[in-house]
C-alpha angles and dihedrals in degrees: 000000000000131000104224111201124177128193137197094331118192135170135162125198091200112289096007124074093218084187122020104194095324110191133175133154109208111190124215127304086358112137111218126217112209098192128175146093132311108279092030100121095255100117099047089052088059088052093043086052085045096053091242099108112032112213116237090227140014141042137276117193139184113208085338099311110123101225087170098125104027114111118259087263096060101048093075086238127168112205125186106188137213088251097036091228094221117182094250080199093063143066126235090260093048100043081052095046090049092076098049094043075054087065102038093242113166116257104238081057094048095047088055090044087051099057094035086066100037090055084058100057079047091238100126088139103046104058089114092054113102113218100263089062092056129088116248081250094051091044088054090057089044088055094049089051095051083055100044102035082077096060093238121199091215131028121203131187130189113207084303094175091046097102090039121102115252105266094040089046087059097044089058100043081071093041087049098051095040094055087040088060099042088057091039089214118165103241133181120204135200120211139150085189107097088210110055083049092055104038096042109030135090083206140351135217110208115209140213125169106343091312135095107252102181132356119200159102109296096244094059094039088054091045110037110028113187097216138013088252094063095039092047086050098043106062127324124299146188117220117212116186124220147117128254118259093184153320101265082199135326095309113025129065134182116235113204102220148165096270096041142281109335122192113205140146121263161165109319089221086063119108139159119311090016109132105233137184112223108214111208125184112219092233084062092053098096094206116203133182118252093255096048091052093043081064096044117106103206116098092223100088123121137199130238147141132246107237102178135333140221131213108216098166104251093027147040119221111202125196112214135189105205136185114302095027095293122158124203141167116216122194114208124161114267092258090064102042121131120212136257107272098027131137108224138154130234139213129201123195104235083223086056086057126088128195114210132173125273105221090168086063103041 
């Protein structure tokens, strides 16, 4: 397993600065999310990393050794491609030998690699098949062994379930991360899609505009955002204005706002006086009906009323108009939905709610 460590990346195509002093440190056998928009700069870090692009200014190093200005063919790297690039000419078990004949490995060797790998993509039975008589799923797999069978030090994927249908791209993401944790590779991936970098990354780096917003596990990048950009792009969230009256203790705060007195957790840096937005995720929103919460005895219940909803399947999305000119949504199971036109009351785990920083207001 290899250690991948860049610093202070930086490249410019003419007018635009794709990367401004990109660094991350990636530990062994970790795989990396890069998510973001188009145009963030993710792309060009994976082909940085590849040796197809080379940066105008900073270092990338495996284990230490700065491999910034070898040739693709010289970084051990593995790529599965949004295409696949599969050789249409060869069969699976040829567009899997190529590599290894690449590297002169001896053919008794190669042959043991080869089903190795394919045993792992779990395509024993098709190494006769030639691409055009595989699935897009199947060609995928094909395109993971061809990375793998040469025991890479890095692997790297660029948006690889882009060009897959819905279901067969989930079922992949978990494939893809299974297989990526058997053979414990360190493995960078590229994606613009907020679920394939939740469900299948050890962290993600969330992008904008060639720098590295936020870097983190998804569970803390979902929340605890570190800016209304990043919360707006991961998920969806609701935003509540307000100032801070006090910290209650080390974590919580309360937020003085339109609709009444919040607690949430928050930024550390926030103190009294300091204008905050509250992030709040609609699966957090408890949503009652008017009768239930006149019978609540926490304080924190808050009036609103219930504007339009939407059937999703497995959930209900409601649309409310609350106290100060505040709009939320609010997402309950369809057993607990409360009908358009209706007067209802919220609640809001301190724990769900999120203070960030409002630099509009600073």
């Amino acid at each position: 397993m290899t250690r991948l460590v860049i610093e202070g990346l930086r490249k410019r195509f003419g007018a635009v600065q794709a990367l401004k002093s990109l660094d991350l440190d990636i530990t062994e056998g970790e795989l990396i999310s890069l998510l973001g928009p188009s145009g963030c700069g993710k792309t060009t870090t994976l082909r940085c990393v590849a040796g197809f692009e080379f940066p105008d200014e900073g270092t990338i190093r495996f284990d230490g050794q700065d491999i910034t200005k070898l040739p693709p063919e010289k970084r051990d790297l593995g790529m599965v491609f949004q295409n696949y690039a599969l050789f249409p000419h060869m069969t699976v078990e040829q567009n899997l030998a190529f590599g290894l004949e690449m590297r002169r490995v001896d053919r008794e060797s190669a042959r043991q690699r080869i089903d190795q790998a394919l045993k792992m993509v779990q395509l024993g039975a098709m190494q006769h098949r030639y691409p055009r008589q595989l699935s897009g799923g199947q060609q995928q797999r094909v395109a993971l062994a061809r990375a793998l069978v040469i025991e890479p030090r890095v692997l790297l994927l660029d948006e690889p379930l882009a060009n897959l249908d819905a279901s067969l791209r989930e079922e992949m993401r978990f494939f893809i991360r299974d297989l990526q944790k058997r053979v414990g590779i360190t493995t960078l991936y590229v994606t613009h899609d907020q679920s394939e970098a939740m469900v299948m990354s050890d962290r993600v780096v969330v992008m904008f505009d060639g720098e590295v917003a936020q870097f983190g596990a998804p569970e803390e990048i979902y929340a605890r955002p570190c800016s209304r950009r990043v919360a707006q792009f991961i998920g969806r969230t609701c935003f509540i204005a307000g100032r801070v009256d006090h910290r209650i203790d080390g974590t919580l705060l309360q937020v003085a706002t339109p609709m009444g007195a919040i607690v949430s957790a928050g930024d550390p840096s926030l103190a009294a006086g300091d204008a905050t937005l509250l992030a709040v995720r609609p699966e957090a929103i408890e949503l009652l009906s008017a009768r239930v919460a006149g019978s609540a005895e926490s304080p924190a219940v808050y009036r609103c009323r219930v504007d339009r909803t939407y059937f999703l399947g497995g959930t209900v999305d409601h649309a409310l108009s609350c106290e100060g000119g505040i709009a939320l949504t609010a997402q309950t199971p369809p057993g607990r939905s409360i009908a358009a036109g209706h007067d209802a009351c919220l609640r809001i785990d301190p724990q769900q709610v999120w203070a960030l920083r409002d630099q509009a207001a600073a």
